[in-house]
Tab-separated table of C-alpha atoms in Angstrom:
chain	number	residue	atom	x	y	z
A	1	UNK	CA	74.530	85.474	94.165
A	2	UNK	CA	76.980	87.785	92.794
A	3	UNK	CA	76.683	91.558	93.119
A	4	UNK	CA	77.596	93.862	90.280
A	5	UNK	CA	80.171	96.488	91.195
A	6	UNK	CA	79.115	100.136	90.688
A	7	UNK	CA	82.689	101.539	90.546
A	8	UNK	CA	83.626	103.070	87.172
A	9	UNK	CA	86.847	101.908	85.536
A	10	UNK	CA	89.740	104.417	85.753
A	11	UNK	CA	90.403	106.467	82.657
A	12	UNK	CA	93.680	105.680	80.908
A	13	UNK	CA	96.437	108.291	81.360
A	14	UNK	CA	96.557	111.015	78.723
A	15	UNK	CA	99.161	110.532	76.068
A	16	UNK	CA	101.903	113.175	76.018
A	17	UNK	CA	101.491	115.841	73.362
A	18	UNK	CA	103.766	115.494	70.336
A	19	UNK	CA	106.808	117.700	70.454
A	20	UNK	CA	105.929	119.438	67.189
A	21	UNK	CA	102.466	120.580	68.369
A	22	UNK	CA	102.157	123.986	70.083
A	23	UNK	CA	101.631	124.019	73.825
A	24	UNK	CA	98.068	124.923	74.870
A	25	UNK	CA	99.454	128.068	76.480
A	26	UNK	CA	101.326	129.098	73.389
A	27	UNK	CA	100.338	131.097	70.367
A	28	UNK	CA	100.694	129.967	66.801
A	29	UNK	CA	104.366	131.109	66.679
A	30	UNK	CA	105.269	128.911	69.615
A	31	UNK	CA	105.743	131.732	72.133
A	32	UNK	CA	104.175	131.209	75.531
A	33	UNK	CA	101.514	133.567	76.725
A	34	UNK	CA	102.948	136.484	78.695
A	35	UNK	CA	106.308	136.201	76.944
A	36	UNK	CA	107.544	138.615	74.272
A	37	UNK	CA	106.792	137.489	70.732
A	38	UNK	CA	109.774	136.182	68.867
A	39	UNK	CA	109.215	137.540	65.371
A	40	UNK	CA	110.916	140.822	64.466
A	41	UNK	CA	107.703	142.284	63.032
A	42	UNK	CA	105.801	141.562	66.245
A	43	UNK	CA	108.510	143.126	68.392
A	44	UNK	CA	108.663	146.236	66.165
A	45	UNK	CA	104.867	146.578	66.352
A	46	UNK	CA	104.978	146.202	70.123
A	47	UNK	CA	107.928	148.570	70.809
A	48	UNK	CA	107.468	151.229	68.116
A	49	UNK	CA	106.886	154.016	70.665
A	50	UNK	CA	110.195	153.273	72.401
A	51	UNK	CA	111.999	153.086	69.060
A	52	UNK	CA	110.635	156.507	68.062
A	53	UNK	CA	111.873	157.969	71.348
A	54	UNK	CA	115.334	156.559	70.629
A	55	UNK	CA	115.675	158.353	67.280
A	56	UNK	CA	116.915	161.765	68.635
A	57	UNK	CA	119.511	160.118	70.855
A	58	UNK	CA	120.670	157.816	68.066
A	59	UNK	CA	121.001	160.780	65.666
A	60	UNK	CA	122.998	162.750	68.259
A	61	UNK	CA	125.353	159.811	68.738
A	62	UNK	CA	125.729	159.422	64.991
A	63	UNK	CA	126.361	163.122	64.272
A	64	UNK	CA	128.590	164.060	67.215
A	65	UNK	CA	130.371	160.821	68.108
A	66	UNK	CA	130.515	158.352	65.214
A	67	UNK	CA	130.837	160.565	62.118
A	68	UNK	CA	133.700	162.649	63.679
A	69	UNK	CA	135.670	159.420	64.064
A	70	UNK	CA	136.400	159.567	60.325
A	71	UNK	CA	138.153	162.916	60.876
A	72	UNK	CA	141.000	161.045	62.574
A	73	UNK	CA	142.293	160.291	59.090
A	74	UNK	CA	144.122	163.650	59.175
A	75	UNK	CA	146.516	162.081	61.707
A	76	UNK	CA	147.932	160.168	58.727
A	77	UNK	CA	148.031	163.225	56.442
A	78	UNK	CA	149.907	166.509	56.245
A	79	UNK	CA	146.639	168.353	56.697
A	80	UNK	CA	146.220	172.114	56.388
A	81	UNK	CA	142.928	173.947	57.015
A	82	UNK	CA	142.799	175.255	53.426
A	83	UNK	CA	142.911	171.661	52.124
A	84	UNK	CA	140.011	169.303	52.024
A	85	UNK	CA	140.670	165.949	53.620
A	86	UNK	CA	140.743	164.272	50.216
A	87	UNK	CA	143.362	166.792	48.931
A	88	UNK	CA	145.743	166.524	51.906
A	89	UNK	CA	148.848	164.410	51.124
A	90	UNK	CA	149.072	161.042	52.869
A	91	UNK	CA	152.199	160.740	55.079
A	92	UNK	CA	151.541	157.479	56.891
A	93	UNK	CA	152.886	157.316	60.467
A	94	UNK	CA	155.198	160.323	60.056
A	95	UNK	CA	153.082	162.512	62.365
A	96	UNK	CA	153.082	159.831	65.055
A	97	UNK	CA	156.902	159.654	64.886
A	98	UNK	CA	157.079	163.447	65.251
A	99	UNK	CA	154.587	163.256	68.113
A	100	UNK	CA	156.575	160.745	70.159
A	101	UNK	CA	159.817	162.667	69.495
A	102	UNK	CA	158.285	165.897	70.842
A	103	UNK	CA	159.469	166.639	74.389
A	104	UNK	CA	156.281	168.580	75.110
A	105	UNK	CA	154.199	165.492	74.358
A	106	UNK	CA	156.288	163.475	76.846
A	107	UNK	CA	155.762	166.199	79.450
A	108	UNK	CA	152.006	166.282	78.787
A	109	UNK	CA	151.776	162.470	78.995
A	110	UNK	CA	153.689	162.403	82.291
A	111	UNK	CA	151.514	165.131	83.834
A	112	UNK	CA	148.352	163.412	82.591
A	113	UNK	CA	149.322	160.086	84.175
A	114	UNK	CA	150.192	161.778	87.491
A	115	UNK	CA	146.918	163.718	87.717
A	116	UNK	CA	144.907	160.666	86.578
A	117	UNK	CA	146.496	158.542	89.310
A	118	UNK	CA	145.714	161.207	91.942
A	119	UNK	CA	142.097	161.436	90.783
A	120	UNK	CA	141.663	157.654	90.667
A	121	UNK	CA	143.080	157.070	94.152
A	122	UNK	CA	141.741	160.120	95.986
A	123	UNK	CA	138.528	160.982	94.120
A	124	UNK	CA	137.027	157.620	93.126
A	125	UNK	CA	136.239	156.455	96.718
A	126	UNK	CA	134.523	159.755	97.634
A	127	UNK	CA	131.164	159.104	95.859
A	128	UNK	CA	131.029	155.674	97.525
A	129	UNK	CA	131.639	157.244	100.930
A	130	UNK	CA	128.993	159.926	100.317
A	131	UNK	CA	126.477	157.265	99.258
A	132	UNK	CA	127.109	155.310	102.461
A	133	UNK	CA	126.668	158.488	104.522
A	134	UNK	CA	123.384	159.370	102.808
A	135	UNK	CA	122.108	155.798	103.093
A	136	UNK	CA	122.775	155.794	106.842
A	137	UNK	CA	120.714	158.944	107.454
A	138	UNK	CA	117.407	158.160	109.135
A	139	UNK	CA	115.811	161.597	108.643
A	140	UNK	CA	114.387	161.932	105.116
A	141	UNK	CA	114.441	165.731	105.352
A	142	UNK	CA	118.114	165.787	106.304
A	143	UNK	CA	118.857	163.238	103.590
A	144	UNK	CA	117.223	165.313	100.844
A	145	UNK	CA	118.940	168.490	102.045
A	146	UNK	CA	122.346	166.797	102.068
A	147	UNK	CA	121.810	165.346	98.582
A	148	UNK	CA	120.769	168.726	97.181
A	149	UNK	CA	123.835	170.426	98.662
A	150	UNK	CA	126.313	167.929	97.241
A	151	UNK	CA	124.551	167.767	93.823
A	152	UNK	CA	124.606	171.539	93.299
A	153	UNK	CA	128.310	172.105	92.421
A	154	UNK	CA	128.051	169.723	89.459
A	155	UNK	CA	125.882	172.259	87.616
A	156	UNK	CA	128.449	175.052	87.985
A	157	UNK	CA	130.885	175.714	85.156
A	158	UNK	CA	134.617	175.288	85.663
A	159	UNK	CA	134.999	179.070	85.390
A	160	UNK	CA	132.818	179.543	88.461
A	161	UNK	CA	134.488	176.680	90.335
A	162	UNK	CA	137.984	178.083	89.751
A	163	UNK	CA	136.762	181.564	90.720
A	164	UNK	CA	135.289	180.262	93.980
A	165	UNK	CA	138.500	178.424	94.844
A	166	UNK	CA	140.436	181.594	94.022
A	167	UNK	CA	138.240	183.568	96.425
A	168	UNK	CA	138.869	180.999	99.154
A	169	UNK	CA	142.488	179.880	98.561
A	170	UNK	CA	143.995	182.677	96.419
A	171	UNK	CA	146.619	185.135	97.592
A	172	UNK	CA	143.899	187.579	98.669
A	173	UNK	CA	141.431	184.836	99.553
A	174	UNK	CA	139.631	184.335	102.840
A	175	UNK	CA	142.017	181.722	104.236
A	176	UNK	CA	145.184	183.698	103.485
A	177	UNK	CA	143.618	186.886	104.895
A	178	UNK	CA	142.793	185.004	108.091
A	179	UNK	CA	146.365	183.674	108.250
A	180	UNK	CA	147.823	187.164	107.784
A	181	UNK	CA	145.574	188.561	110.538
A	182	UNK	CA	146.824	185.740	112.771
A	183	UNK	CA	150.457	186.685	112.100
A	184	UNK	CA	151.171	183.773	109.742
A	185	UNK	CA	152.681	183.922	106.274
A	186	UNK	CA	150.216	183.425	103.405
A	187	UNK	CA	150.409	180.154	101.454
A	188	UNK	CA	150.174	180.241	97.616
A	189	UNK	CA	147.630	177.424	97.307
A	190	UNK	CA	146.555	178.359	93.764
A	191	UNK	CA	150.020	179.002	92.298
A	192	UNK	CA	152.143	176.320	93.951
A	193	UNK	CA	153.186	173.818	91.288
A	194	UNK	CA	154.206	171.227	93.924
A	195	UNK	CA	150.685	170.957	95.356
A	196	UNK	CA	148.837	171.462	92.058
A	197	UNK	CA	147.805	167.774	91.862
A	198	UNK	CA	146.088	168.007	95.262
A	199	UNK	CA	144.383	171.249	94.209
A	200	UNK	CA	143.083	169.552	91.051
A	201	UNK	CA	141.661	166.641	93.043
A	202	UNK	CA	140.050	169.007	95.571
A	203	UNK	CA	138.316	170.942	92.787
A	204	UNK	CA	137.080	167.767	91.074
A	205	UNK	CA	135.888	166.313	94.374
A	206	UNK	CA	133.935	169.450	95.309
A	207	UNK	CA	132.339	169.685	91.872
A	208	UNK	CA	131.533	166.066	90.963
A	209	UNK	CA	131.617	163.815	94.042
A	210	UNK	CA	127.938	164.452	94.787
A	211	UNK	CA	126.923	163.770	91.208
A	212	UNK	CA	128.882	160.519	91.137
A	213	UNK	CA	127.077	159.462	94.316
A	214	UNK	CA	123.781	158.962	92.421
A	215	UNK	CA	124.778	155.675	90.795
A	216	UNK	CA	125.966	154.222	94.099
A	217	UNK	CA	122.717	155.252	95.804
A	218	UNK	CA	120.848	153.319	93.089
A	219	UNK	CA	123.070	150.306	93.801
A	220	UNK	CA	122.294	150.590	97.528
A	221	UNK	CA	118.550	150.712	96.829
A	222	UNK	CA	118.771	147.370	94.991
A	223	UNK	CA	120.126	145.496	98.047
A	224	UNK	CA	117.557	143.224	99.706
A	225	UNK	CA	116.589	144.818	103.037
A	226	UNK	CA	115.804	141.422	104.552
A	227	UNK	CA	119.562	140.747	104.572
A	228	UNK	CA	120.060	143.683	106.950
A	229	UNK	CA	117.191	142.506	109.160
A	230	UNK	CA	118.611	138.982	109.323
A	231	UNK	CA	122.090	140.280	110.094
A	232	UNK	CA	120.741	142.616	112.791
A	233	UNK	CA	118.794	139.752	114.417
A	234	UNK	CA	122.055	137.774	114.497
A	235	UNK	CA	123.749	140.604	116.380
A	236	UNK	CA	125.723	142.173	113.502
A	237	UNK	CA	126.560	145.816	114.120
A	238	UNK	CA	126.529	148.660	111.605
A	239	UNK	CA	130.134	148.104	110.552
A	240	UNK	CA	129.632	144.359	109.963
A	241	UNK	CA	126.431	144.967	107.995
A	242	UNK	CA	128.273	147.488	105.830
A	243	UNK	CA	131.273	145.218	105.319
A	244	UNK	CA	129.394	141.956	104.632
A	245	UNK	CA	126.206	143.200	102.928
A	246	UNK	CA	126.501	146.753	101.608
A	247	UNK	CA	129.936	146.652	100.006
A	248	UNK	CA	129.415	143.214	98.342
A	249	UNK	CA	126.077	144.496	97.016
A	250	UNK	CA	127.789	147.546	95.518
A	251	UNK	CA	130.771	145.620	94.142
A	252	UNK	CA	129.423	145.038	90.567
A	253	UNK	CA	128.686	148.757	90.175
A	254	UNK	CA	132.059	149.725	91.653
A	255	UNK	CA	133.868	147.407	89.222
A	256	UNK	CA	131.817	148.717	86.282
A	257	UNK	CA	132.579	152.368	87.052
A	258	UNK	CA	136.227	151.595	87.754
A	259	UNK	CA	136.577	150.012	84.300
A	260	UNK	CA	134.887	152.994	82.639
A	261	UNK	CA	137.130	155.407	84.559
A	262	UNK	CA	140.220	153.495	83.422
A	263	UNK	CA	139.054	153.917	79.824
A	264	UNK	CA	138.977	157.683	80.231
A	265	UNK	CA	141.984	157.901	82.549
A	266	UNK	CA	143.920	160.041	80.043
A	267	UNK	CA	141.029	162.538	79.838
A	268	UNK	CA	141.708	164.440	83.041
A	269	UNK	CA	139.964	167.605	81.906
A	270	UNK	CA	140.526	170.522	79.569
A	271	UNK	CA	138.843	173.632	80.976
A	272	UNK	CA	140.118	173.011	84.493
A	273	UNK	CA	143.751	172.954	83.345
A	274	UNK	CA	143.653	175.656	80.716
A	275	UNK	CA	142.065	178.083	83.204
A	276	UNK	CA	144.934	177.565	85.687
A	277	UNK	CA	147.758	177.187	83.175
A	278	UNK	CA	148.996	180.773	83.549
A	279	UNK	CA	148.946	180.569	87.357
A	280	UNK	CA	151.152	177.485	87.751
A	281	UNK	CA	152.991	177.456	84.426
A	282	UNK	CA	152.785	175.341	81.269
A	283	UNK	CA	155.209	172.720	82.575
A	284	UNK	CA	152.815	171.888	85.414
A	285	UNK	CA	149.407	172.317	83.763
A	286	UNK	CA	150.205	170.781	80.366
A	287	UNK	CA	148.125	167.614	79.817
A	288	UNK	CA	147.229	165.734	76.647
A	289	UNK	CA	144.033	167.716	76.055
A	290	UNK	CA	145.794	171.082	76.337
A	291	UNK	CA	148.688	169.764	74.230
A	292	UNK	CA	146.269	168.846	71.418
A	293	UNK	CA	144.655	172.282	71.631
A	294	UNK	CA	147.858	174.331	71.642
A	295	UNK	CA	149.574	172.182	68.981
A	296	UNK	CA	146.602	171.698	66.687
A	297	UNK	CA	144.414	174.794	67.019
A	298	UNK	CA	146.894	177.445	68.210
A	299	UNK	CA	150.021	176.045	66.503
A	300	UNK	CA	148.233	175.136	63.280
A	301	UNK	CA	149.582	171.546	63.153
A	302	UNK	CA	146.230	169.809	63.031
A	303	UNK	CA	147.689	166.439	62.119
A	304	UNK	CA	149.868	166.321	65.253
A	305	UNK	CA	146.863	167.297	67.406
A	306	UNK	CA	144.754	164.566	65.792
A	307	UNK	CA	147.562	162.036	66.274
A	308	UNK	CA	147.742	162.905	69.982
A	309	UNK	CA	143.981	162.506	70.382
A	310	UNK	CA	143.991	159.228	68.447
A	311	UNK	CA	146.855	157.834	70.536
A	312	UNK	CA	144.948	158.766	73.693
A	313	UNK	CA	141.839	156.980	72.433
A	314	UNK	CA	143.792	153.829	71.526
A	315	UNK	CA	145.403	153.701	74.984
A	316	UNK	CA	141.984	154.161	76.623
A	317	UNK	CA	140.493	151.326	74.547
A	318	UNK	CA	143.354	148.994	75.498
A	319	UNK	CA	142.916	149.850	79.191
A	320	UNK	CA	139.162	149.099	79.002
A	321	UNK	CA	139.801	145.721	77.357
A	322	UNK	CA	142.448	144.793	79.943
A	323	UNK	CA	140.356	145.945	82.902
A	324	UNK	CA	137.303	144.085	81.577
A	325	UNK	CA	139.391	140.913	81.224
A	326	UNK	CA	140.709	141.275	84.780
A	327	UNK	CA	137.143	141.741	86.022
A	328	UNK	CA	136.118	138.459	84.342
A	329	UNK	CA	139.066	136.666	85.938
A	330	UNK	CA	137.927	137.954	89.344
A	331	UNK	CA	134.397	136.649	88.752
A	332	UNK	CA	132.739	139.973	87.918
A	333	UNK	CA	130.575	140.698	84.873
A	334	UNK	CA	132.543	143.768	83.794
A	335	UNK	CA	130.985	145.943	81.088
A	336	UNK	CA	130.501	143.200	78.476
A	337	UNK	CA	131.223	139.556	77.774
A	338	UNK	CA	132.570	138.322	74.475
A	339	UNK	CA	130.373	135.249	74.419
A	340	UNK	CA	127.463	133.959	76.516
A	341	UNK	CA	128.533	132.165	79.703
């Protein structure tokens, strides 16, 4: 006698879905649920609030940064203020030839490169150092107080900064008065042309080092804290954790800011130098920005001033492109990539 089995036959495996049919988790456009829609209309409908908020910033960029670019055309004209740009005669590269033959332009370029090198070497590491100091503070109250103190000078104008340095380091300043009372000769800190580069860096560092620290603090906050805990459990001290975890974590931001600083390396400042020009002399305080002002606005040769500014912008663009290329060769992202990697 045979017994009939009660087991049900196994269901055949489901056939794979055709490639041209939408996935069950996708919408009619093919986008998966939870992912941004792909059509332009859908993205505009989704992000219209953000786009509206961008309008004032985009208009400011257009009005104050992009439209003035067309004014550089006067560098190729013999422009006079009582002409319109369309009426000024076209002279080609004549103004650039006059610019490079001007001894004062050579002096301004040399001073600019010297002060830019001092600022890059002596000032650029200071925000990184301040960020490391703040990050190592355990007391939140002390940390906030320190941050507030170093942020504050950034909001002061250069007039106030120079006045404060004059009160401290000037001929009748506190330090020289203390030296005289001690029987020492006063030192002309504010009028010595030989130490003017160090004075410039000291003023920039006091004013902007704390403000530059903010970006590096954000980079420190993005580092995974479990890396520090693992390193500490392996016996790594504070210096090793900083060297092997903190600095590599900050490296992309450091490279990015270094590239941006190289792009503006010829813009060492205008107010800071023009305010101290009379104290140390024009030969010491003349930089490209002051040269453009005195030649174009004061001297009335607007075309030469525009040519100097345009040459400075071209050099800055070339430096950004070169620095970005070097960053790619070293394995960093830089500020942009020409094509997807």
